[in-house]
Coordinates of C-alpha atoms and ligand atoms in Angstrom, one line a residue:
X2 CA 24.5 -9.2 7.1
X3 CA 20.7 -9.2 6.8
X4 CA 20.5 -12.7 8.5
X5 CA 22.8 -14.6 10.8
X6 CA 25.3 -17.1 9.5
X7 CA 23.2 -19.8 11.1
X8 CA 20.1 -18.7 9.3
X9 CA 21.9 -18.4 6.1
X10 CA 23.2 -21.9 6.4
X11 CA 19.6 -23.1 6.9
X12 CA 18.4 -21.2 3.9
X13 CA 21.2 -22.6 1.8
X14 CA 20.4 -26.1 3.1
X15 CA 16.8 -25.7 2.2
X16 CA 17.5 -24.7 -1.4
X17 CA 20.2 -27.3 -1.7
X18 CA 17.9 -30.1 -0.5
X19 CA 15.1 -29.0 -2.8
X20 CA 17.6 -28.7 -5.7
X21 CA 19.1 -32.1 -5.1
X22 CA 15.7 -33.7 -4.8
X23 CA 14.6 -32.2 -8.1
X24 CA 17.7 -32.7 -10.2
X25 CA 19.6 -35.5 -8.5
X26 CA 22.5 -33.1 -7.9
X27 CA 22.5 -29.7 -6.2
X28 CA 24.2 -26.8 -8.0
X29 CA 25.9 -23.9 -6.3
X30 CA 24.6 -21.5 -8.9
X31 CA 21.0 -22.5 -8.5
X32 CA 21.2 -22.3 -4.7
X33 CA 22.9 -18.9 -4.8
X34 CA 20.3 -17.5 -7.2
X35 CA 17.5 -18.6 -4.9
X36 CA 19.2 -17.1 -1.8
X37 CA 19.7 -13.7 -3.6
X38 CA 16.1 -13.7 -4.7
X39 CA 15.0 -14.1 -1.1
X40 CA 17.6 -11.9 0.4
X41 CA 18.8 -9.4 -2.2
X42 CA 20.9 -7.6 0.4
X43 CA 23.2 -10.5 0.7
X44 CA 24.6 -9.7 -2.8
X45 CA 26.9 -7.4 -0.9
X46 CA 28.3 -10.5 0.9
X47 CA 28.9 -12.7 -2.1
X48 CA 32.1 -14.2 -0.7
X49 CA 30.6 -15.3 2.6
X50 CA 27.4 -16.6 0.9
X51 CA 29.5 -18.5 -1.6
X52 CA 31.6 -20.1 1.1
X53 CA 28.6 -21.4 2.9
X54 CA 26.8 -22.5 -0.2
X55 CA 29.8 -24.4 -1.5
X56 CA 30.0 -26.2 1.9
X57 CA 26.3 -27.0 2.1
X58 CA 26.1 -28.2 -1.6
X59 CA 29.0 -30.5 -1.1
X60 CA 27.4 -31.9 2.0
X61 CA 24.0 -32.3 0.4
X62 CA 25.4 -33.9 -2.7
X63 CA 26.9 -36.7 -0.6
X64 CA 23.5 -37.6 0.9
X65 CA 21.6 -40.7 0.0
X66 CA 18.1 -40.4 -1.4
X67 CA 16.8 -41.6 1.9
X68 CA 18.8 -39.1 3.9
X69 CA 17.6 -36.2 1.6
X70 CA 14.0 -37.1 2.5
X71 CA 14.8 -37.4 6.2
X72 CA 16.5 -34.0 6.2
X73 CA 13.6 -32.3 4.3
X74 CA 11.2 -33.7 6.9
X75 CA 13.4 -32.8 9.8
X76 CA 13.7 -29.2 8.7
X77 CA 10.0 -28.9 8.0
X78 CA 10.7 -27.7 4.4
X79 CA 7.7 -27.2 2.3
X80 CA 8.3 -28.4 -1.2
X81 CA 7.2 -26.1 -4.0
X82 CA 4.3 -27.4 -6.0
X83 CA 2.0 -26.1 -8.6
X84 CA -0.1 -23.7 -6.6
X85 CA -3.5 -25.2 -5.9
X86 CA -6.2 -22.7 -6.3
X87 CA -7.2 -22.3 -2.7
X88 CA -8.9 -19.4 -1.0
X89 CA -6.6 -17.3 1.1
X90 CA -9.2 -15.8 3.4
X91 CA -11.9 -17.4 5.5
X92 CA -15.5 -17.6 4.1
X93 CA -17.9 -14.8 5.0
X94 CA -20.6 -15.9 7.4
X95 CA -24.0 -16.4 5.9
X96 CA -22.8 -15.6 2.4
X97 CA -24.7 -16.8 -0.6
X98 CA -23.2 -16.7 -4.0
X99 CA -24.7 -14.0 -6.1
X100 CA -26.4 -12.3 -3.1
X101 CA -23.5 -10.6 -1.3
X102 CA -23.7 -6.8 -1.3
X103 CA -20.8 -4.8 0.1
X104 CA -19.7 -1.2 0.1
X105 CA -16.6 0.9 0.0
X106 CA -17.1 4.0 2.0
X107 CA -14.2 6.4 1.4
X108 CA -14.3 9.8 3.0
X109 CA -13.2 12.1 0.2
X110 CA -10.5 14.1 2.0
X111 CA -7.8 13.0 -0.4
X112 CA -6.8 10.0 -2.6
X113 CA -6.7 6.5 -1.3
X114 CA -3.6 5.8 0.7
X115 CA -1.7 2.6 1.3
X116 CA -3.5 2.4 4.6
X117 CA -6.9 2.4 2.9
X118 CA -5.9 -0.3 0.5
X119 CA -6.8 -3.0 3.0
X120 CA -10.5 -1.9 3.2
X121 CA -10.7 -1.7 -0.5
X122 CA -9.0 -4.9 -1.4
X123 CA -10.8 -7.1 1.2
X124 CA -14.2 -5.8 0.0
X125 CA -13.3 -6.4 -3.6
X126 CA -11.9 -9.9 -2.8
X127 CA -15.1 -11.1 -1.1
X128 CA -17.4 -9.6 -3.7
X129 CA -15.5 -11.4 -6.4
X130 CA -15.4 -14.6 -4.5
X131 CA -19.2 -14.6 -4.0
X132 CA -20.0 -13.0 -7.4
X133 CA -21.7 -10.2 -5.5
X134 CA -22.1 -6.5 -5.9
X135 CA -19.7 -3.8 -4.7
X136 CA -21.0 -0.3 -4.2
X137 CA -18.8 2.8 -4.1
X138 CA -20.4 5.0 -1.5
X139 CA -18.8 8.4 -0.9
X140 CA -18.9 9.1 2.8
X141 CA -19.2 12.8 2.1
X142 CA -21.3 14.2 4.9
X143 CA -19.9 17.5 5.9
X144 CA -16.7 16.3 7.6
X145 CA -15.0 18.6 10.1
X146 CA -12.8 21.6 10.2
X147 CA -9.7 19.4 10.7
X148 CA -10.8 16.8 8.1
X149 CA -12.6 18.7 5.3
X150 CA -13.7 17.3 2.0
X151 CA -11.4 17.8 -0.9
X152 CA -13.4 18.2 -4.1
X153 CA -10.5 16.7 -6.1
X154 CA -10.7 13.6 -3.9
X155 CA -13.8 12.2 -5.6
X156 CA -11.9 11.8 -8.8
X157 CA -8.6 10.7 -7.1
X158 CA -10.4 7.9 -5.2
X159 CA -11.9 6.5 -8.4
X160 CA -8.5 6.8 -10.1
X161 CA -7.0 4.7 -7.3
X162 CA -9.7 2.1 -7.4
X163 CA -9.4 1.7 -11.2
X164 CA -5.7 1.3 -10.8
X165 CA -6.2 -1.4 -8.2
X166 CA -8.6 -3.1 -10.6
X167 CA -11.5 -2.9 -8.1
X168 CA -14.8 -3.3 -9.8
X169 CA -17.8 -1.5 -8.4
X170 CA -21.2 -1.4 -10.0
X171 CA -22.9 1.6 -8.4
X172 CA -21.9 5.0 -7.0
X173 CA -23.7 6.8 -4.3
X174 CA -23.0 10.1 -2.5
X175 CA -24.2 10.8 1.0
X176 CA -24.5 14.4 0.1
X177 CA -27.3 13.5 -2.4
X178 CA -29.3 11.7 0.3
X179 CA -29.9 14.4 2.9
X180 CA -33.7 14.3 2.5
X181 CA -33.6 10.6 3.3
X182 CA -31.7 11.2 6.5
X183 CA -34.2 13.9 7.5
X184 CA -37.1 11.5 6.8
X185 CA -35.6 8.8 9.0
X186 CA -34.7 11.4 11.6
X187 CA -38.4 12.4 11.7
X188 CA -39.5 8.7 11.9
X189 CA -37.3 8.2 14.9
X190 CA -38.8 11.3 16.6
X191 CA -42.3 10.1 15.8
X192 CA -41.5 6.7 17.4
X193 CA -40.4 8.6 20.5
X194 CA -36.8 7.3 20.0
X195 CA -35.1 10.6 19.3
X196 CA -35.4 14.2 20.5
X197 CA -34.1 17.6 19.8
X198 CA -31.6 18.7 22.5
X199 CA -30.9 22.4 22.9
X200 CA -28.3 22.0 25.6
X201 CA -24.8 23.4 25.2
X202 CA -22.0 21.0 24.3
X203 CA -20.6 21.3 27.8
X204 CA -23.9 20.4 29.4
X205 CA -24.3 17.4 27.1
X206 CA -20.8 16.3 28.0
X207 CA -21.4 16.8 31.7
X208 CA -24.7 15.0 31.7
X209 CA -23.2 12.1 29.8
X210 CA -20.5 11.8 32.4
X211 CA -22.9 11.8 35.3
X212 CA -25.5 9.7 33.5
X213 CA -28.2 12.4 33.9
X214 CA -31.1 13.0 31.4
X215 CA -31.6 16.6 30.3
X216 CA -35.1 18.1 30.2
X217 CA -35.1 18.0 26.4
X218 CA -35.4 14.3 26.6
X219 CA -39.0 14.5 27.8
X220 CA -40.2 16.9 25.2
X221 CA -43.4 15.9 23.4
X222 CA -43.1 14.3 20.0
X223 CA -44.9 17.3 18.3
X224 CA -42.6 19.8 19.9
X225 CA -39.5 17.7 18.8
X226 CA -40.8 17.6 15.2
X227 CA -41.3 21.3 15.1
X228 CA -37.9 22.0 16.6
X229 CA -36.3 19.6 14.0
X230 CA -38.2 21.5 11.2
X231 CA -36.8 24.7 12.6
X232 CA -33.3 23.3 12.7
X233 CA -33.6 22.5 9.0
X234 CA -35.1 25.9 8.2
X235 CA -32.2 27.7 9.9
X236 CA -33.8 29.0 13.1
X237 CA -30.9 27.6 15.1
X238 CA -27.2 28.3 14.7
X239 CA -24.4 25.8 14.7
X240 CA -24.1 24.2 18.2
X241 CA -27.5 25.4 19.3
X242 CA -29.5 22.2 18.7
X243 CA -28.9 18.6 17.8
X244 CA -31.1 15.5 17.3
X245 CA -30.2 12.8 19.8
X246 CA -31.0 9.1 19.9
X247 CA -32.6 7.8 23.1
X248 CA -30.2 5.0 23.9
X249 CA -29.8 5.1 27.7
X250 CA -28.2 7.8 29.8
X251 CA -27.0 5.1 32.2
X252 CA -25.3 3.0 29.5
X253 CA -22.0 1.6 30.8
X254 CA -20.2 3.2 27.9
X255 CA -20.6 7.0 28.4
X256 CA -19.9 7.6 24.7
X257 CA -23.0 5.7 23.9
X258 CA -25.3 7.7 26.1
X259 CA -27.9 9.4 23.8
X260 CA -25.6 9.9 20.9
X261 CA -26.1 12.7 18.4
X262 CA -27.8 11.7 15.1
X263 CA -28.0 15.0 13.3
X264 CA -26.3 18.3 14.0
X265 CA -26.1 21.8 12.4
X266 CA -23.1 22.7 10.4
X267 CA -22.9 26.0 8.4
X268 CA -19.8 25.2 6.4
X269 CA -20.1 25.0 2.7
X270 CA -20.1 21.5 1.1
X271 CA -18.0 21.1 -2.1
X272 CA -20.8 19.3 -3.9
X273 CA -24.1 20.8 -2.5
X274 CA -22.8 24.1 -1.3
X275 CA -25.0 25.7 1.4
X276 CA -28.2 23.9 0.5
X277 CA -28.2 21.9 3.7
X278 CA -27.3 23.0 7.2
X279 CA -28.4 20.0 9.2
X280 CA -26.0 17.1 8.6
X281 CA -26.2 13.4 9.8
X282 CA -23.5 11.8 11.9
X283 CA -21.8 9.0 10.0
X284 CA -23.2 6.1 12.0
X285 CA -26.7 7.4 11.6
X286 CA -26.4 7.7 7.9
X287 CA -24.8 4.3 7.7
X288 CA -27.6 2.7 9.7
X289 CA -30.1 4.0 7.1
X290 CA -28.0 3.5 4.0
X291 CA -26.8 0.0 4.7
X292 CA -30.4 -1.0 5.1
X293 CA -31.7 0.9 2.0
X294 CA -29.1 -0.3 -0.4
X295 CA -29.3 -3.9 0.9
X296 CA -25.7 -4.3 2.3
X297 CA -25.3 -7.9 3.5
X298 CA -21.7 -7.8 4.9
X299 CA -19.8 -4.9 6.5
X300 CA -16.0 -5.2 6.8
X301 CA -14.8 -2.8 9.3
X302 CA -11.8 -2.0 11.6
X303 CA -12.3 -3.6 15.0
X304 CA -11.9 -0.2 16.7
X305 CA -15.2 1.0 15.3
X306 CA -17.2 -0.4 18.2
X307 CA -19.6 2.5 18.8
X308 CA -20.4 2.5 15.1
X309 CA -21.5 -1.1 15.3
X310 CA -23.6 -0.4 18.4
X311 CA -25.3 2.5 16.8
X312 CA -26.2 0.7 13.6
X313 CA -27.4 -2.2 15.6
X314 CA -29.5 -0.1 17.9
X315 CA -31.2 1.7 15.0
X316 CA -31.9 -1.5 13.0
X317 CA -33.5 -2.9 16.1
X318 CA -35.8 0.1 16.4
X319 CA -37.0 -0.3 12.8
X320 CA -37.0 -4.1 13.0
X321 CA -34.7 -4.3 9.9
X322 CA -32.7 -7.4 8.9
X323 CA -29.1 -6.9 9.9
X324 CA -26.0 -7.2 7.8
X325 CA -23.1 -9.2 9.2
X326 CA -20.2 -7.3 10.7
X327 CA -16.7 -8.7 10.1
X328 CA -13.8 -7.0 11.9
X329 CA -10.2 -6.8 11.2
X330 CA -7.3 -5.4 13.2
X331 CA -5.2 -2.3 12.6
X332 CA -2.4 -2.5 10.1
X333 CA 0.6 -0.5 10.8
X334 CA 3.4 -0.1 8.3
X335 CA 6.8 0.2 9.8
X336 CA 8.0 3.1 7.7
X337 CA 8.2 6.6 8.9
X338 CA 6.7 8.3 5.9
X339 CA 3.7 6.0 5.6
X340 CA 2.2 7.5 8.7
X341 CA 1.5 10.9 7.2
X342 CA -2.2 11.7 7.5
X343 CA -4.2 13.0 4.6
X344 CA -4.9 16.3 6.3
X345 CA -1.2 16.8 6.9
X346 CA -0.4 15.9 3.4
X347 CA -3.0 18.4 2.1
X348 CA -1.4 21.1 4.2
X349 CA 2.0 20.3 2.8
X350 CA 0.7 20.2 -0.7
X351 CA -0.9 23.6 -0.2
X352 CA 2.3 25.1 1.1
X353 CA 4.2 23.7 -1.8
X354 CA 6.3 21.4 0.3
X355 CA 4.9 18.4 -1.5
X356 CA 4.6 18.4 -5.3
X357 CA 1.0 17.1 -5.2
X358 CA -1.0 14.1 -4.3
X359 CA 1.4 11.9 -6.2
X360 CA 4.4 13.0 -4.2
X361 CA 6.0 9.9 -2.8
X362 CA 5.8 11.2 0.7
X363 CA 1.9 11.1 0.6
X364 CA 2.0 7.3 0.2
X365 CA -1.2 7.7 -1.9
X366 CA -2.0 5.0 -4.5
X367 CA -1.1 7.5 -7.1
X368 CA 2.4 7.9 -5.6
X369 CA 2.9 4.2 -5.5
X370 CA 1.9 3.9 -9.1
X371 CA 4.5 6.6 -10.0
X372 CA 7.2 4.6 -8.2
X373 CA 6.4 1.5 -10.2
X374 CA 4.3 -0.5 -7.7
X375 CA 2.1 -3.0 -9.4
X376 CA -1.6 -3.2 -8.3
X377 CA -1.2 -7.0 -8.0
X378 CA 1.6 -6.6 -5.5
X379 CA -0.5 -4.5 -3.3
X380 CA -3.4 -7.0 -3.5
X381 CA -1.1 -9.9 -2.7
X382 CA 0.4 -8.0 0.2
X383 CA -3.0 -7.2 1.7
X384 CA -4.5 -10.7 1.2
X385 CA -1.5 -12.3 2.7
X386 CA -2.1 -10.4 5.9
X387 CA -5.3 -12.4 6.3
X388 CA -8.4 -11.2 8.1
X389 CA -7.4 -11.4 11.7
X390 CA -8.7 -9.1 14.5
X391 CA -5.2 -8.8 15.8
X392 CA -3.3 -5.6 15.1
X393 CA -0.4 -6.2 12.7
X394 CA 2.8 -4.3 12.3
X395 CA 4.4 -4.9 9.0
X396 CA 7.8 -3.8 7.8
X397 CA 7.3 -2.0 4.5
X398 CA 9.9 -4.4 3.0
X399 CA 7.2 -7.1 2.8
X400 CA 5.3 -4.9 0.4
X401 CA 8.5 -4.3 -1.5
X402 CA 9.2 -8.0 -1.7
X403 CA 5.8 -8.6 -3.2
X404 CA 6.4 -5.9 -5.8
X405 CA 9.9 -7.2 -6.5
X406 CA 8.4 -10.6 -7.3
X407 CA 6.4 -9.1 -10.1
X408 CA 8.7 -6.4 -11.5
X409 CA 11.8 -8.5 -11.5
X410 CA 10.2 -10.4 -14.3
X411 CA 9.7 -7.3 -16.4
X412 CA 12.5 -4.9 -15.4
X413 CA 15.8 -4.9 -17.3
X414 CA 19.0 -4.0 -15.6
X415 CA 20.9 -0.9 -16.5
X416 CA 24.0 1.0 -15.3
X417 CA 23.9 4.3 -13.6
X418 CA 26.5 5.9 -11.3
X419 CA 25.6 8.2 -8.5
X420 CA 29.0 9.6 -7.6
X421 CA 31.1 9.2 -10.6
X422 CA 34.9 8.8 -10.5
X423 CA 36.6 8.8 -13.9
X424 CA 39.0 6.0 -14.8
X425 CA 40.6 4.9 -18.0
X426 CA 41.5 1.5 -19.3
X427 CA 44.6 0.3 -21.0
X428 CA 42.7 -2.0 -23.4
X429 CA 40.9 -0.9 -26.5
X430 CA 37.2 -2.0 -26.6
X431 CA 34.9 -0.4 -29.1
X432 CA 31.7 -1.8 -27.7
X433 CA 30.4 -4.7 -25.6
X434 CA 27.2 -6.7 -25.7
X435 CA 25.5 -7.2 -22.4
X436 CA 22.4 -9.2 -21.4
X437 CA 19.3 -7.0 -20.7
X438 CA 18.9 -9.1 -17.6
X439 CA 21.5 -11.7 -16.4
X440 CA 18.8 -14.2 -15.3
X441 CA 16.6 -13.9 -18.3
X442 CA 18.7 -14.5 -21.5
X443 CA 15.6 -14.5 -23.6
X444 CA 15.2 -10.8 -23.2
X445 CA 18.2 -10.3 -25.4
X446 CA 21.2 -8.0 -25.3
X447 CA 22.0 -4.4 -25.7
X448 CA 25.1 -2.8 -27.1
X449 CA 27.2 -0.3 -25.1
X450 CA 29.9 1.8 -26.7
X451 CA 33.0 2.2 -24.7
X452 CA 35.5 5.0 -24.6
X453 CA 38.4 3.6 -22.8
X454 CA 39.6 7.0 -21.7
X455 CA 36.3 7.8 -20.0
X456 CA 34.8 5.2 -17.8
X457 CA 32.9 6.2 -14.6
X458 CA 32.7 4.1 -11.6
X459 CA 31.0 4.7 -8.2
X460 CA 33.2 6.7 -5.8
X461 CA 32.5 4.2 -3.1
X462 CA 33.7 1.3 -5.2
X463 CA 36.7 3.2 -6.3
X464 CA 37.8 3.9 -2.8
X465 CA 37.0 0.4 -1.6
X466 CA 38.8 -1.5 -4.4
X467 CA 41.5 0.9 -5.5
X468 CA 44.7 -1.1 -6.2
X469 CA 42.7 -4.4 -6.2
X470 CA 41.3 -6.7 -8.8
X471 CA 37.7 -6.2 -9.7
X472 CA 35.4 -7.1 -12.5
X473 CA 33.7 -4.4 -14.5
X474 CA 30.3 -6.0 -15.1
X475 CA 30.0 -7.3 -18.6
X476 CA 33.6 -6.4 -19.5
X477 CA 36.5 -8.0 -17.9
X478 CA 38.6 -7.9 -14.7
X479 CA 41.0 -5.0 -14.1
X480 CA 43.4 -3.7 -11.5
X481 CA 41.4 -0.7 -10.4
X482 CA 43.2 2.6 -10.6
X483 CA 42.7 5.9 -12.2
X484 CA 44.5 4.3 -15.1
X485 CA 43.2 0.7 -14.7
X486 CA 45.1 -2.2 -16.0
X487 CA 43.5 -5.1 -17.9
X488 CA 43.9 -8.4 -16.1
X489 CA 41.7 -11.0 -17.7
X490 CA 38.6 -11.6 -19.9
X491 CA 37.6 -14.2 -17.4
X492 CA 35.4 -13.1 -14.5
X493 CA 35.5 -15.5 -11.5
X494 CA 32.3 -16.0 -9.6
X495 CA 33.6 -14.7 -6.4
X496 CA 35.4 -11.7 -7.9
X497 CA 33.8 -8.4 -6.7
X498 CA 31.9 -6.9 -9.6
X499 CA 31.3 -3.2 -10.0
X500 CA 29.0 -1.3 -12.3
X501 CA 30.2 1.5 -14.6
X502 CA 29.1 4.0 -17.2
X503 CA 31.2 4.9 -20.2
X504 CA 30.9 7.7 -22.8
X505 CA 28.4 8.5 -24.4
X506 CA 26.1 8.7 -21.4
X507 CA 23.1 10.6 -20.2
X508 CA 22.3 12.6 -17.1
X509 CA 19.3 11.2 -15.2
X510 CA 17.4 12.2 -12.0
X511 CA 15.9 9.8 -9.5
X512 CA 13.1 11.0 -7.2
X513 CA 13.6 9.2 -3.8
X514 CA 10.7 8.2 -1.4
X515 CA 11.7 11.1 0.9
X516 CA 11.1 13.6 -1.9
X517 CA 14.7 14.3 -2.6
X518 CA 15.9 14.2 -6.2
X519 CA 19.3 12.7 -6.8
X520 CA 21.3 13.0 -10.0
X521 CA 23.2 10.2 -11.7
X522 CA 25.1 9.4 -14.8
X523 CA 23.3 6.7 -16.8
X524 CA 24.3 4.5 -19.7
X525 CA 23.3 5.9 -23.1
X526 CA 20.8 3.1 -23.8
X527 CA 18.4 4.5 -21.2
X528 CA 17.4 6.9 -24.1
X529 CA 15.6 4.0 -25.6
X530 CA 13.2 3.5 -22.7
X531 CA 9.6 4.3 -22.9
X532 CA 7.9 6.5 -20.4
X533 CA 6.4 4.3 -17.6
X534 CA 9.0 1.6 -18.1
X535 CA 10.5 0.0 -15.0
X536 CA 14.2 -0.7 -14.8
X537 CA 16.6 -2.0 -12.2
X538 CA 19.7 0.0 -11.7
X539 CA 22.6 -1.9 -10.4
X540 CA 23.1 -1.0 -6.7
X541 CA 20.3 1.6 -6.7
X542 CA 17.3 -0.6 -7.2
X543 CA 14.1 -0.6 -9.1
X544 CA 12.9 2.7 -10.7
X545 CA 10.2 3.8 -13.0
X546 CA 10.8 6.3 -15.8
X547 CA 8.2 8.9 -15.1
X548 CA 9.2 11.8 -17.5
X549 CA 11.3 11.0 -20.5
X550 CA 12.0 14.6 -21.5
X551 CA 13.6 15.2 -18.1
X552 CA 14.9 11.7 -17.8
X553 CA 13.3 11.7 -14.3
X554 CA 12.9 8.3 -12.6
X555 CA 11.0 7.5 -9.4
X556 CA 12.6 5.1 -7.0
X557 CA 10.5 2.1 -6.0
X558 CA 12.7 0.0 -3.7
X559 CA 15.8 -2.1 -3.6
Ligands
ZN602 ZN1 -30.8 18.8 26.3

C-alpha cells in the first residue's frame, strides 16, 4: 500500500471528522472519495480501505459535537475554508509597485525544460505582484563547444513562455549588443581596471593558483587599448589574448582572481555569423546590461556566487545603483528522465533516438504540453516550493498531483485494454449507458454497444479473478470465465470492478514517458474525441489525444 494502515486510519479520521462536522453525519462514500482523491493508488486496495473507513465512520458518528471539536484540535486538522487571497511567496526587498524590472535570461541551447520553469515562473510571479516589467533577454553570447546555441531555441523558448502564460514586454539579444560590451570594456581599461592578458591558459591558471600577477597586468592603458583594438580586428587568434578585470590576484577565492571579461572565439554565431570574434563572458555582459536596462531585482540560483561578485565589483567601479539579488536553492526532481541535459537531448535528437524537442524524454515544456500538463499545474507546483535557499528534492508525483487536480475536472473516463483476453457473456445486452465520469454526473452519459460474444478484459484481471465474481464496470457482476456467467445487476461497493472493451472497438497507441509506444484496444466512443482532448483511461491513467488520424495518445500520469 502507498501508505501504512496507521496513516490511512488517520487520513480516514481526518475526512470523517470534517465530514461529520459539516453535515452532522459522516458518510462512508464521501470519506472514500476524499481518500482516493488524495491517494489514487489506494483504489487497488478498495477492500482494505473500505474496512478502515467503515470502522472510522462508525466511531466518528458516535461522537458528541464537543468530542468532534476536541478530536479536530488534537489531530491538528486544518479545516477547509474559502481560500483567502494570500501571497504565497515573501515580498521582494525594496520593491515598489510599478517600478520593479526583472529579466528572464534563457540561454538558447534548446527549449525551456521543467528545470527552467522555476526561474521563469518566479520572475513572472513577482513582476505581476508588483505590476512591474519583465524583459526577455536572450543570453546568447557565443556559448561553448559543449553548449552551443541552437537557432531553433529562440522560437522554442518563446513558445514555452507563451504556453506558461508568462508576459514579457520587451525582448533583447546579447548578440545585438556587442558594441556596447566593447565600449564598456574600453571604459574599464581607461579606468585602469582591466587589461589585455596575452598569457597562455595554463599560465593564467598557474598564476591564479599561486596568486601571482603576470607582467600584462602592469601594461600601460594606451597599450591595453591598442591590444584590445587588435583583438577585435583579428590580429590575435582564439586563446592568444583575453581582457581581464583587475580584481585581486590574492583574493581568497582563486576563481575570482582577475577574471576574464572578454575573450576571442572564432566560432560562427547562429544570429550574427562571423561578424564578431571577441565575445563577453556572461557575468560581464550582465553587469552592463542589468544596469542599462534598469533591472531592479535579480532572482538567481544560490550557486551563482561568482556571478554575484563580478556584477557587484563592476557596479562599484562605475558607481552604479545596484539591483537586489534574491537567491533560491537547487530544485531536483526525483525522476530519472528529468535529469537529461539539453545538450544530451540535442545529440539524441540529431541521432534520431528522440523524435524531437517534444519527445517526452526531453522534459521540455513542449513535451509536457503534449502529455496533457496544464500550465497552471506547473505554476502551482513551482510557487508551492516557495523561495528558500535550501536545496529541494521533489518527487515528480507532486507535479503529477497538481496536474491531476486540474485535469480531473475536465477529463472523462474511458475504457481501453492493454493486453486483451476475449470473453463472452451469457446475457444479451444491446448497449449500455455509462456516465462520462462517475464523480461528475453533470457531464452526461455515453452509449456503448455490446457484443456479448466479444468482450475484452485485461489479461492481468482475467488471471487474477478467473472463477470469481467481479463487476464489469457499468454493466453487472459476472462469474469471470472465458464464457462468463451473469450473476446480478447489482454491483456491491466492495466488489472488485474491472474495465472492459466490447466490439466495435478501435486500436489506439499510447506514447509513454520513456518514449515507448504501447498499443491498446479502446472503446469505440474514443472516435468522438477531439485532438488535444485529455481523457482518463481506467487503470492506465491520464492521456492526451495528440494525433487523431493515428489515434495516438500521450501518457501524462496516473
Ligand atoms: Zn598575462
